Amino acid sequence: MLKEEVPQDKELFGDQSGICYALDANGRYVLAEFSGWEPANIANSQAWEAISLEVADILAEIRAGKRSPLAYHMVANQMDEKLLAEYTGLFRWQVRRHLRPGPFNGISAKLRGRYASLFSITAEELGAIPDTTALARLQTAKLRSKE
Amino acid sequence: MINTFNHRQSAHCESGVTANLLSHHGLAMSEAMAFGIGAGLLFGYFPFIRINKLPLATFRTAPGNIFKKVAGHLGIHVTRHTFTDQNRAMAELDRYLDEGVPVGLQTGVYWLPYFPPALRFHFNAHNLVVFGREGDSYHISDPVFGETVTCSAADLTRARFAQGALAPKGKMYCISHIPTNIDLAPAIVSSIREVCRVMVKIPFPLLGTRGIRYLAGQMEQWPARFGERKAILYLGHIIRMQEEIGTGGGGFRFIYAAFLQEAAAVLGDSRYLDISTRMTDIGDRWRDFAVAGARHCKGRAGENDSFADLAGILRDCADKETALFRDLYGLTKS
């Protein structure tokens, strides 16, 4: 890849830029500034779409009363039961239980605080059923980096 | 206190941290040279290891290896710590900073607030250098970024104790002693031999050029085995590992080609320049794969972008790399 051919398809780095290796006119390698490359951007958006789809599914389940609001915060933070259990120091079966609305409503204030501080939110926010704008917010957070 | 630290932006975090730390301690070194002496180049495809539920493909050695190998090859003394206690981990970091020693850390990207949102995934092998502290705010030289950044103690603690695959466990490392009169030449030769061995000599089907061919074979079956939607997710994941961040383009092949140019100068052997040129062509070929693959992901696959065609590009890369690493191995013996 020649220095002149280094792609500048802005997306992943936001307003910053990365470094890649390219050849100068004499065939010597130089560090070239680059702000992104379309194929990499496509692959990255695809990963985010997969996350949004998962979040949308979970939101529907929460509204149908099948899941607790904790499930939303778990997938919105790209976690699964195992990772969430590792972060909170709980057993997986405990986390799995808290993902159901009934047991979730019964958990202690202390445990609720533990979950909330992991996600950097308040205990009230953790318990609230996320509204329809939750998914949109997640997507804007991602889009902000494109500007 | 804030120590002086010469921040240089680099393509890859670990080789960047290694080069910057060495340069700070008086051994000037480029990122490409650190990557080369660290024998960072690899290919491996491990479908039974899952990252975000997708099979692991890697173009580089395991995290921590580059720094370890550079130190090993050059006889540099390194201090390393991991921790179970978060407060102790931060106290120990502060102690080094107060002594004026810049410290390398392994961190989880997800918790670093200065990272662009689009890149914040649970990836736990990101390296950076902390070179100072002002109250609650740590001054960080993150080689992937153009400027130094700052991060609060709370965020940095979280990043150091990220959980999941490759959990850093607060890992920190710093250089304690660099011997005088370092000769790069023998280190270069033996690190090149290590890379060649892994790429073509070890008869393990998931590693090196064998691994590339194995991936090609698997890829052809993805649409039939998993359906088009999942096959595309798998494909996108390979492209991300190859190009997304820190690879310098072409799945580290360009960095390695840059290293081979520097190696030619140090060893005074122009044959390494030819190999470098061939490596560049291979990097370009990997990028062809990414372009065609991304078209496929976008649903704009042309006539020649089927999974079989993509596998064809991979096999081409594998053939060229096999020949290249055999020749390169030969050069190190003569």
Tab-separated table of C-alpha atoms in Angstrom:
chain	number	residue	atom	x	y	z
A	1	MET	CA	0.000	0.000	0.000
A	2	LEU	CA	1.396	3.388	-1.000
A	3	LYS	CA	1.184	6.408	1.264
A	4	GLU	CA	-1.137	8.155	-1.214
A	5	GLU	CA	-3.484	5.163	-1.163
A	6	VAL	CA	-3.979	5.158	2.606
A	7	PRO	CA	-7.768	5.243	3.078
A	8	GLN	CA	-9.385	8.096	5.004
A	9	ASP	CA	-12.894	6.774	5.591
A	10	LYS	CA	-13.732	8.467	8.869
A	11	GLU	CA	-15.823	6.522	11.356
A	12	LEU	CA	-14.297	4.396	14.080
A	13	PHE	CA	-11.872	6.884	15.590
A	14	GLY	CA	-14.361	9.746	15.804
A	15	ASP	CA	-12.423	12.964	15.355
A	16	GLN	CA	-9.101	11.236	16.055
A	17	SER	CA	-6.997	9.249	13.675
A	18	GLY	CA	-4.885	6.113	13.726
A	19	ILE	CA	-1.578	5.044	12.265
A	20	CYS	CA	-0.890	2.573	9.533
A	21	TYR	CA	2.191	1.476	7.625
A	22	ALA	CA	2.559	2.469	3.980
A	23	LEU	CA	5.302	2.880	1.389
A	24	ASP	CA	6.686	6.242	0.304
A	25	ALA	CA	7.799	7.069	-3.255
A	26	ASN	CA	11.164	5.356	-2.664
A	27	GLY	CA	9.595	2.123	-1.439
A	28	ARG	CA	10.535	2.821	2.191
A	29	TYR	CA	8.002	2.176	4.951
A	30	VAL	CA	6.680	5.258	6.711
A	31	LEU	CA	4.025	5.851	9.348
A	32	ALA	CA	0.935	7.261	7.700
A	33	GLU	CA	-1.983	8.912	9.430
A	34	PHE	CA	-5.282	7.337	8.537
A	35	SER	CA	-8.771	7.967	9.794
A	36	GLY	CA	-10.451	4.706	8.904
A	37	TRP	CA	-11.166	2.239	6.152
A	38	GLU	CA	-14.558	1.366	4.704
A	39	PRO	CA	-14.321	-2.463	4.966
A	40	ALA	CA	-13.256	-2.184	8.622
A	41	ASN	CA	-16.086	0.305	9.243
A	42	ILE	CA	-18.607	-2.090	7.697
A	43	ALA	CA	-17.420	-4.977	9.856
A	44	ASN	CA	-17.570	-2.751	12.943
A	45	SER	CA	-21.128	-1.526	12.228
A	46	GLN	CA	-22.167	-5.112	11.710
A	47	ALA	CA	-20.978	-5.963	15.229
A	48	TRP	CA	-22.961	-3.021	16.626
A	49	GLU	CA	-26.065	-4.022	14.686
A	50	ALA	CA	-25.862	-7.469	16.265
A	51	ILE	CA	-25.759	-5.805	19.710
A	52	SER	CA	-28.734	-3.519	18.901
A	53	LEU	CA	-30.773	-6.501	17.701
A	54	GLU	CA	-30.054	-8.351	20.921
A	55	VAL	CA	-31.039	-5.284	22.960
A	56	ALA	CA	-34.270	-4.870	20.977
A	57	ASP	CA	-35.198	-8.521	21.638
A	58	ILE	CA	-34.511	-8.164	25.341
A	59	LEU	CA	-36.537	-4.944	25.565
A	60	ALA	CA	-39.514	-6.748	24.059
A	61	GLU	CA	-39.126	-9.583	26.572
A	62	ILE	CA	-38.912	-7.138	29.480
A	63	ARG	CA	-42.086	-5.410	28.377
A	64	ALA	CA	-43.785	-8.781	28.075
A	65	GLY	CA	-42.863	-9.431	31.721
A	66	LYS	CA	-40.534	-12.319	30.950
A	67	ARG	CA	-37.289	-10.626	31.982
A	68	SER	CA	-36.176	-8.145	34.621
A	69	PRO	CA	-34.722	-4.722	33.724
A	70	LEU	CA	-31.322	-6.098	34.708
A	71	ALA	CA	-31.323	-8.063	31.436
A	72	TYR	CA	-31.397	-4.796	29.505
A	73	HIS	CA	-28.365	-3.370	31.329
A	74	MET	CA	-26.536	-6.645	30.862
A	75	VAL	CA	-26.859	-6.754	27.069
A	76	ALA	CA	-26.543	-2.989	26.654
A	77	ASN	CA	-23.149	-3.371	28.339
A	78	GLN	CA	-22.285	-6.258	26.004
A	79	MET	CA	-22.283	-8.755	28.842
A	80	ASP	CA	-23.715	-12.203	29.304
A	81	GLU	CA	-24.588	-14.100	32.491
A	82	LYS	CA	-21.062	-15.377	32.904
A	83	LEU	CA	-19.360	-11.987	32.576
A	84	LEU	CA	-21.936	-10.293	34.781
A	85	ALA	CA	-21.383	-12.956	37.438
A	86	GLU	CA	-17.615	-12.389	37.292
A	87	TYR	CA	-18.009	-8.632	37.672
A	88	THR	CA	-20.427	-8.829	40.583
A	89	GLY	CA	-18.776	-11.773	42.310
A	90	LEU	CA	-22.044	-13.726	42.288
A	91	PHE	CA	-22.708	-17.250	41.094
A	92	ARG	CA	-24.115	-17.667	37.622
A	93	TRP	CA	-27.320	-19.213	38.936
A	94	GLN	CA	-27.845	-16.140	41.099
A	95	VAL	CA	-27.439	-13.805	38.135
A	96	ARG	CA	-29.715	-15.995	36.040
A	97	ARG	CA	-32.322	-15.763	38.795
A	98	HIS	CA	-32.065	-11.985	38.953
A	99	LEU	CA	-32.778	-11.817	35.243
A	100	ARG	CA	-36.341	-12.940	36.040
A	101	PRO	CA	-38.750	-10.169	37.140
A	102	GLY	CA	-40.017	-11.856	40.325
A	103	PRO	CA	-36.693	-12.647	42.012
A	104	PHE	CA	-35.229	-9.355	40.768
A	105	ASN	CA	-37.889	-7.355	42.624
A	106	GLY	CA	-36.932	-9.169	45.798
A	107	ILE	CA	-33.185	-8.517	45.815
A	108	SER	CA	-31.676	-6.514	48.656
A	109	ALA	CA	-30.827	-2.831	48.378
A	110	LYS	CA	-27.173	-3.738	48.841
A	111	LEU	CA	-27.113	-6.144	45.910
A	112	ARG	CA	-29.079	-3.703	43.812
A	113	GLY	CA	-26.386	-1.128	44.565
A	114	ARG	CA	-23.697	-3.576	43.477
A	115	TYR	CA	-25.321	-4.044	40.086
A	116	ALA	CA	-26.015	-0.314	39.747
A	117	SER	CA	-22.432	0.739	40.489
A	118	LEU	CA	-21.109	-1.728	37.934
A	119	PHE	CA	-23.204	-0.028	35.241
A	120	SER	CA	-22.529	3.457	36.736
A	121	ILE	CA	-26.254	4.134	37.254
A	122	THR	CA	-28.470	4.681	40.307
A	123	ALA	CA	-30.459	1.890	41.963
A	124	GLU	CA	-33.689	3.540	40.731
A	125	GLU	CA	-32.445	3.544	37.143
A	126	LEU	CA	-31.543	-0.117	37.477
A	127	GLY	CA	-35.067	-1.021	38.552
A	128	ALA	CA	-36.912	1.132	35.996
A	129	ILE	CA	-38.234	-0.610	32.918
A	130	PRO	CA	-36.258	0.964	30.077
A	131	ASP	CA	-38.555	2.922	27.747
A	132	THR	CA	-38.536	2.801	23.976
A	133	THR	CA	-35.886	5.480	23.789
A	134	ALA	CA	-33.314	3.216	25.454
A	135	LEU	CA	-32.354	1.547	22.214
A	136	ALA	CA	-32.203	4.867	20.396
A	137	ARG	CA	-29.901	6.262	23.091
A	138	LEU	CA	-27.581	3.336	22.690
A	139	GLN	CA	-27.403	3.918	18.957
A	140	THR	CA	-26.722	7.648	19.344
A	141	ALA	CA	-23.926	6.868	21.765
A	142	LYS	CA	-22.362	4.829	19.010
A	143	LEU	CA	-23.101	7.426	16.319
A	144	ARG	CA	-21.539	10.223	18.329
A	145	SER	CA	-18.165	8.845	17.414
A	146	LYS	CA	-18.930	9.246	13.700
A	147	GLU	CA	-19.354	13.012	13.887
B	1	MET	CA	3.782	14.051	39.889
B	2	ILE	CA	4.019	14.032	36.143
B	3	ASN	CA	7.161	12.612	34.617
B	4	THR	CA	8.329	13.435	31.139
B	5	PHE	CA	7.556	10.750	28.616
B	6	ASN	CA	8.046	10.895	24.887
B	7	HIS	CA	4.677	9.790	23.478
B	8	ARG	CA	4.809	8.379	19.960
B	9	GLN	CA	1.662	7.226	18.225
B	10	SER	CA	1.845	3.713	16.858
B	11	ALA	CA	-0.350	1.240	15.032
B	12	HIS	CA	-0.395	-1.496	17.631
B	13	CYS	CA	-0.693	-1.010	21.370
B	14	GLU	CA	1.763	-3.576	22.698
B	15	SER	CA	4.601	-2.982	20.236
B	16	GLY	CA	4.026	0.765	20.690
B	17	VAL	CA	4.254	0.496	24.471
B	18	THR	CA	7.383	-1.652	24.198
B	19	ALA	CA	9.118	0.743	21.793
B	20	ASN	CA	8.130	3.819	23.819
B	21	LEU	CA	9.246	2.332	27.139
B	22	LEU	CA	12.593	1.222	25.683
B	23	SER	CA	13.143	4.618	24.092
B	24	HIS	CA	12.342	6.272	27.409
B	25	HIS	CA	15.054	4.201	29.072
B	26	GLY	CA	17.584	5.212	26.445
B	27	LEU	CA	17.334	2.404	23.874
B	28	ALA	CA	15.815	4.173	20.854
B	29	MET	CA	13.620	1.746	18.968
B	30	SER	CA	10.854	1.967	16.378
B	31	GLU	CA	7.524	0.234	16.799
B	32	ALA	CA	8.189	-2.025	13.808
B	33	MET	CA	11.508	-3.143	15.318
B	34	ALA	CA	9.813	-3.912	18.657
B	35	PHE	CA	7.116	-5.873	16.834
B	36	GLY	CA	9.747	-7.828	14.892
B	37	ILE	CA	12.080	-8.600	17.802
B	38	GLY	CA	8.997	-9.449	19.828
B	39	ALA	CA	8.137	-12.015	17.110
B	40	GLY	CA	4.592	-10.610	17.092
B	41	LEU	CA	3.455	-11.956	13.723
B	42	LEU	CA	1.237	-15.025	13.661
B	43	PHE	CA	-1.821	-16.557	12.222
B	44	GLY	CA	-4.085	-18.744	14.284
B	45	TYR	CA	-7.696	-19.807	13.974
B	46	PHE	CA	-9.250	-21.334	17.093
B	47	PRO	CA	-12.966	-21.939	16.543
B	48	PHE	CA	-13.376	-23.433	20.028
B	49	ILE	CA	-12.289	-20.154	21.671
B	50	ARG	CA	-15.117	-17.651	21.434
B	51	ILE	CA	-14.885	-13.868	21.472
B	52	ASN	CA	-18.355	-12.304	21.686
B	53	LYS	CA	-19.715	-15.726	20.694
B	54	LEU	CA	-17.585	-15.712	17.520
B	55	PRO	CA	-14.586	-17.941	16.739
B	56	LEU	CA	-11.165	-16.481	17.509
B	57	ALA	CA	-8.899	-15.657	14.595
B	58	THR	CA	-5.664	-13.914	15.429
B	59	PHE	CA	-2.951	-12.278	13.386
B	60	ARG	CA	-0.608	-11.753	16.343
B	61	THR	CA	0.844	-13.657	19.263
B	62	ALA	CA	-0.845	-13.777	22.662
B	63	PRO	CA	-0.987	-10.495	24.606
B	64	GLY	CA	2.134	-9.824	26.631
B	65	ASN	CA	4.369	-11.913	24.387
B	66	ILE	CA	5.857	-9.066	22.371
B	67	PHE	CA	7.112	-7.242	25.452
B	68	LYS	CA	8.294	-10.474	27.039
B	69	LYS	CA	10.228	-11.573	23.961
B	70	VAL	CA	11.835	-8.198	23.314
B	71	ALA	CA	13.027	-8.188	26.929
B	72	GLY	CA	14.208	-11.790	26.638
B	73	HIS	CA	16.063	-11.365	23.336
B	74	LEU	CA	17.852	-8.190	24.433
B	75	GLY	CA	18.580	-9.206	28.038
B	76	ILE	CA	16.460	-6.416	29.495
B	77	HIS	CA	15.347	-6.749	33.102
B	78	VAL	CA	11.654	-6.319	33.659
B	79	THR	CA	9.537	-6.080	36.792
B	80	ARG	CA	6.027	-7.505	36.557
B	81	HIS	CA	3.165	-7.588	39.023
B	82	THR	CA	-0.396	-8.839	39.047
B	83	PHE	CA	-2.780	-8.227	41.911
B	84	THR	CA	-5.871	-9.556	43.574
B	85	ASP	CA	-6.433	-6.433	45.620
B	86	GLN	CA	-7.476	-3.345	43.670
B	87	ASN	CA	-6.287	-0.816	46.264
B	88	ARG	CA	-2.880	-2.418	46.443
B	89	ALA	CA	-2.672	-2.407	42.635
B	90	MET	CA	-3.258	1.343	42.515
B	91	ALA	CA	-0.945	2.023	45.479
B	92	GLU	CA	1.848	0.085	43.793
B	93	LEU	CA	1.306	2.013	40.550
B	94	ASP	CA	1.497	5.303	42.482
B	95	ARG	CA	4.709	4.210	44.165
B	96	TYR	CA	6.431	3.646	40.813
B	97	LEU	CA	5.095	6.928	39.431
B	98	ASP	CA	6.408	8.800	42.492
B	99	GLU	CA	9.807	7.298	41.804
B	100	GLY	CA	9.579	8.670	38.256
B	101	VAL	CA	9.233	5.306	36.525
B	102	PRO	CA	6.690	5.046	33.682
B	103	VAL	CA	4.601	1.890	34.021
B	104	GLY	CA	3.005	-0.317	31.380
B	105	LEU	CA	-0.483	-1.617	32.133
B	106	GLN	CA	-2.747	-4.241	30.631
B	107	THR	CA	-6.309	-2.928	30.563
B	108	GLY	CA	-9.819	-3.658	29.326
B	109	VAL	CA	-10.818	-1.269	26.552
B	110	TYR	CA	-14.485	-1.241	27.564
B	111	TRP	CA	-13.808	0.829	30.671
B	112	LEU	CA	-11.451	3.423	29.217
B	113	PRO	CA	-13.551	6.590	28.859
B	114	TYR	CA	-11.276	8.244	26.311
B	115	PHE	CA	-11.778	5.431	23.796
B	116	PRO	CA	-14.059	6.274	20.851
B	117	PRO	CA	-17.486	4.691	21.548
B	118	ALA	CA	-17.399	2.675	18.322
B	119	LEU	CA	-14.380	0.739	19.594
B	120	ARG	CA	-15.548	0.065	23.131
B	121	PHE	CA	-15.885	-3.689	23.262
B	122	HIS	CA	-14.887	-6.105	26.012
B	123	PHE	CA	-11.318	-6.542	24.874
B	124	ASN	CA	-8.949	-7.057	27.782
B	125	ALA	CA	-5.480	-7.008	26.284
B	126	HIS	CA	-4.979	-3.329	25.622
B	127	ASN	CA	-1.596	-1.972	26.692
B	128	LEU	CA	-0.795	1.581	27.676
B	129	VAL	CA	1.806	3.520	29.658
B	130	VAL	CA	0.991	5.603	32.723
B	131	PHE	CA	3.619	8.273	33.243
B	132	GLY	CA	2.162	10.597	35.833
B	133	ARG	CA	-0.549	11.398	38.283
B	134	GLU	CA	-2.160	14.663	39.327
B	135	GLY	CA	-4.527	14.068	42.231
B	136	ASP	CA	-7.211	11.738	40.921
B	137	SER	CA	-6.177	12.017	37.307
B	138	TYR	CA	-3.648	9.693	35.653
B	139	HIS	CA	-1.620	10.824	32.663
B	140	ILE	CA	-1.520	8.129	30.040
B	141	SER	CA	0.447	7.548	26.882
B	142	ASP	CA	-1.882	5.282	24.921
B	143	PRO	CA	0.114	4.525	21.780
B	144	VAL	CA	-2.988	4.087	19.613
B	145	PHE	CA	-3.874	7.782	20.056
B	146	GLY	CA	-2.179	10.884	18.679
B	147	GLU	CA	-1.960	12.741	21.998
B	148	THR	CA	-1.524	11.714	25.609
B	149	VAL	CA	-4.789	11.352	27.526
B	150	THR	CA	-5.965	11.460	31.132
B	151	CYS	CA	-8.140	9.022	33.027
B	152	SER	CA	-9.653	9.070	36.524
B	153	ALA	CA	-8.471	6.632	39.173
B	154	ALA	CA	-11.901	4.959	39.335
B	155	ASP	CA	-12.011	4.318	35.566
B	156	LEU	CA	-8.418	3.141	35.435
B	157	THR	CA	-9.042	0.721	38.318
B	158	ARG	CA	-12.009	-0.750	36.459
B	159	ALA	CA	-9.987	-1.106	33.273
B	160	ARG	CA	-7.168	-2.834	35.182
B	161	PHE	CA	-9.593	-5.271	36.765
B	162	ALA	CA	-11.742	-5.991	33.742
B	163	GLN	CA	-13.209	-9.503	33.810
B	164	GLY	CA	-13.759	-12.136	31.181
B	165	ALA	CA	-11.344	-13.608	28.618
B	166	LEU	CA	-7.709	-12.453	29.087
B	167	ALA	CA	-8.580	-10.664	32.334
B	168	PRO	CA	-5.593	-8.391	33.143
B	169	LYS	CA	-5.756	-8.862	36.955
B	170	GLY	CA	-4.185	-5.447	37.405
B	171	LYS	CA	-1.087	-6.453	35.476
B	172	MET	CA	1.670	-3.836	35.434
B	173	TYR	CA	5.213	-3.961	34.146
B	174	CYS	CA	8.216	-1.703	33.884
B	175	ILE	CA	11.825	-1.814	32.773
B	176	SER	CA	14.314	-2.034	35.633
B	177	HIS	CA	17.606	-2.399	33.786
B	178	ILE	CA	18.899	-2.197	30.210
B	179	PRO	CA	22.364	-3.625	29.559
B	180	THR	CA	24.871	-1.455	27.687
B	181	ASN	CA	26.148	-2.258	24.178
B	182	ILE	CA	23.048	-4.040	22.950
B	183	ASP	CA	23.528	-5.760	19.612
B	184	LEU	CA	20.250	-5.984	17.726
B	185	ALA	CA	21.479	-8.325	14.978
B	186	PRO	CA	21.353	-11.683	16.807
B	187	ALA	CA	18.008	-10.758	18.376
B	188	ILE	CA	16.602	-9.950	14.930
B	189	VAL	CA	17.774	-13.236	13.451
B	190	SER	CA	16.470	-15.416	16.239
B	191	SER	CA	13.109	-13.622	16.401
B	192	ILE	CA	12.676	-14.035	12.631
B	193	ARG	CA	13.381	-17.733	13.024
B	194	GLU	CA	10.746	-17.981	15.744
B	195	VAL	CA	8.117	-16.428	13.490
B	196	CYS	CA	9.068	-18.695	10.577
B	197	ARG	CA	8.859	-21.733	12.814
B	198	VAL	CA	5.338	-20.939	13.975
B	199	MET	CA	4.152	-19.927	10.514
B	200	VAL	CA	5.423	-22.930	8.530
B	201	LYS	CA	7.334	-25.443	10.628
B	202	ILE	CA	4.999	-26.467	13.450
B	203	PRO	CA	2.698	-29.188	12.125
B	204	PHE	CA	-0.404	-28.041	13.975
B	205	PRO	CA	-3.411	-27.492	11.693
B	206	LEU	CA	-4.752	-24.339	13.352
B	207	LEU	CA	-1.481	-22.378	13.393
B	208	GLY	CA	0.468	-20.472	10.776
B	209	THR	CA	-0.179	-20.978	7.084
B	210	ARG	CA	-1.844	-24.307	7.909
B	211	GLY	CA	-4.290	-22.323	10.005
B	212	ILE	CA	-5.034	-19.971	7.101
B	213	ARG	CA	-5.858	-22.960	4.897
B	214	TYR	CA	-7.958	-24.479	7.652
B	215	LEU	CA	-9.912	-21.231	7.965
B	216	ALA	CA	-10.389	-21.200	4.164
B	217	GLY	CA	-11.841	-24.711	4.292
B	218	GLN	CA	-14.161	-23.836	7.166
B	219	MET	CA	-15.267	-20.601	5.547
B	220	GLU	CA	-16.525	-22.408	2.455
B	221	GLN	CA	-18.841	-24.420	4.681
B	222	TRP	CA	-20.180	-21.525	6.765
B	223	PRO	CA	-23.204	-20.608	4.611
B	224	ALA	CA	-24.407	-24.234	4.470
B	225	ARG	CA	-23.663	-24.960	8.132
B	226	PHE	CA	-24.845	-21.774	9.812
B	227	GLY	CA	-27.015	-19.981	7.244
B	228	GLU	CA	-26.161	-16.754	5.455
B	229	ARG	CA	-26.778	-14.402	8.407
B	230	LYS	CA	-24.436	-16.129	10.818
B	231	ALA	CA	-21.865	-16.791	8.107
B	232	ILE	CA	-21.701	-13.055	7.493
B	233	LEU	CA	-21.222	-12.356	11.211
B	234	TYR	CA	-18.330	-14.823	11.263
B	235	LEU	CA	-16.812	-13.193	8.203
B	236	GLY	CA	-17.169	-9.694	9.636
B	237	HIS	CA	-15.399	-10.849	12.772
B	238	ILE	CA	-12.355	-12.041	10.799
B	239	ILE	CA	-12.214	-8.678	9.016
B	240	ARG	CA	-12.341	-6.861	12.349
B	241	MET	CA	-9.474	-8.905	13.751
B	242	GLN	CA	-7.503	-8.173	10.602
B	243	GLU	CA	-8.161	-4.489	10.169
B	244	GLU	CA	-10.109	-2.843	12.942
B	245	ILE	CA	-7.548	-1.393	15.228
B	246	GLY	CA	-3.902	-1.685	15.938
B	247	THR	CA	-2.851	-3.933	13.088
B	248	GLY	CA	-1.220	-1.253	10.951
B	249	GLY	CA	-3.130	-2.692	7.995
B	250	GLY	CA	-3.268	-6.145	6.426
B	251	GLY	CA	-3.326	-8.049	9.703
B	252	PHE	CA	0.135	-6.856	10.874
B	253	ARG	CA	1.737	-7.858	7.555
B	254	PHE	CA	2.689	-4.233	6.784
B	255	ILE	CA	4.304	-3.690	10.189
B	256	TYR	CA	6.296	-6.848	9.664
B	257	ALA	CA	7.355	-5.720	6.184
B	258	ALA	CA	8.537	-2.433	7.758
B	259	PHE	CA	10.484	-4.452	10.331
B	260	LEU	CA	12.135	-6.496	7.561
B	261	GLN	CA	13.324	-3.260	5.924
B	262	GLU	CA	14.907	-2.158	9.190
B	263	ALA	CA	16.338	-5.646	9.660
B	264	ALA	CA	17.972	-5.431	6.208
B	265	ALA	CA	19.715	-2.224	7.273
B	266	VAL	CA	20.909	-3.613	10.625
B	267	LEU	CA	22.092	-6.922	9.152
B	268	GLY	CA	23.478	-5.245	6.020
B	269	ASP	CA	21.751	-7.840	3.870
B	270	SER	CA	19.625	-6.556	0.980
B	271	ARG	CA	17.922	-9.920	0.503
B	272	TYR	CA	15.651	-9.028	3.408
B	273	LEU	CA	14.413	-6.080	1.326
B	274	ASP	CA	13.087	-8.456	-1.333
B	275	ILE	CA	11.289	-10.472	1.320
B	276	SER	CA	9.841	-7.212	2.668
B	277	THR	CA	8.462	-6.374	-0.791
B	278	ARG	CA	6.851	-9.800	-1.013
B	279	MET	CA	5.381	-9.340	2.479
B	280	THR	CA	3.841	-6.034	1.334
B	281	ASP	CA	2.185	-7.812	-1.604
B	282	ILE	CA	0.775	-10.401	0.793
B	283	GLY	CA	-0.570	-7.606	3.024
B	284	ASP	CA	-2.266	-6.089	-0.018
B	285	ARG	CA	-3.786	-9.494	-0.780
B	286	TRP	CA	-5.195	-9.710	2.780
B	287	ARG	CA	-6.725	-6.318	2.162
B	288	ASP	CA	-8.326	-7.621	-1.056
B	289	PHE	CA	-9.906	-10.261	1.161
B	290	ALA	CA	-11.242	-7.589	3.531
B	291	VAL	CA	-12.667	-5.540	0.644
B	292	ALA	CA	-14.460	-8.518	-0.941
B	293	GLY	CA	-15.575	-9.795	2.470
B	294	ALA	CA	-16.991	-6.410	3.472
B	295	ARG	CA	-18.948	-6.250	0.193
B	296	HIS	CA	-20.409	-9.593	1.166
B	297	CYS	CA	-21.296	-8.316	4.646
B	298	LYS	CA	-23.092	-5.335	3.140
B	299	GLY	CA	-25.100	-7.591	0.859
B	300	ARG	CA	-23.357	-6.117	-2.173
B	301	ALA	CA	-21.474	-9.268	-3.064
B	302	GLY	CA	-20.456	-9.265	-6.714
B	303	GLU	CA	-20.038	-12.302	-8.928
B	304	ASN	CA	-16.615	-13.108	-7.543
B	305	ASP	CA	-17.338	-12.539	-3.856
B	306	SER	CA	-18.834	-15.881	-2.855
B	307	PHE	CA	-17.491	-17.648	0.229
B	308	ALA	CA	-15.616	-20.013	-2.071
B	309	ASP	CA	-13.934	-17.045	-3.774
B	310	LEU	CA	-13.052	-15.539	-0.399
B	311	ALA	CA	-11.542	-18.867	0.623
B	312	GLY	CA	-9.595	-18.740	-2.647
B	313	ILE	CA	-7.997	-15.426	-1.637
B	314	LEU	CA	-7.072	-16.910	1.748
B	315	ARG	CA	-5.456	-19.930	0.087
B	316	ASP	CA	-3.507	-17.558	-2.140
B	317	CYS	CA	-2.273	-15.732	0.986
B	318	ALA	CA	-1.389	-19.067	2.573
B	319	ASP	CA	0.592	-20.211	-0.482
B	320	LYS	CA	2.510	-16.950	-0.710
B	321	GLU	CA	3.215	-16.882	3.014
B	322	THR	CA	4.403	-20.487	3.006
B	323	ALA	CA	6.923	-19.719	0.277
B	324	LEU	CA	7.962	-16.472	1.948
B	325	PHE	CA	8.571	-17.896	5.413
B	326	ARG	CA	10.494	-20.858	3.999
B	327	ASP	CA	12.773	-18.468	2.089
B	328	LEU	CA	13.084	-16.205	5.119
B	329	TYR	CA	14.020	-19.169	7.308
B	330	GLY	CA	16.677	-20.073	4.737
B	331	LEU	CA	18.117	-16.540	4.905
B	332	THR	CA	18.588	-16.720	8.659
B	333	LYS	CA	20.732	-19.839	8.268
B	334	SER	CA	23.107	-18.528	5.627
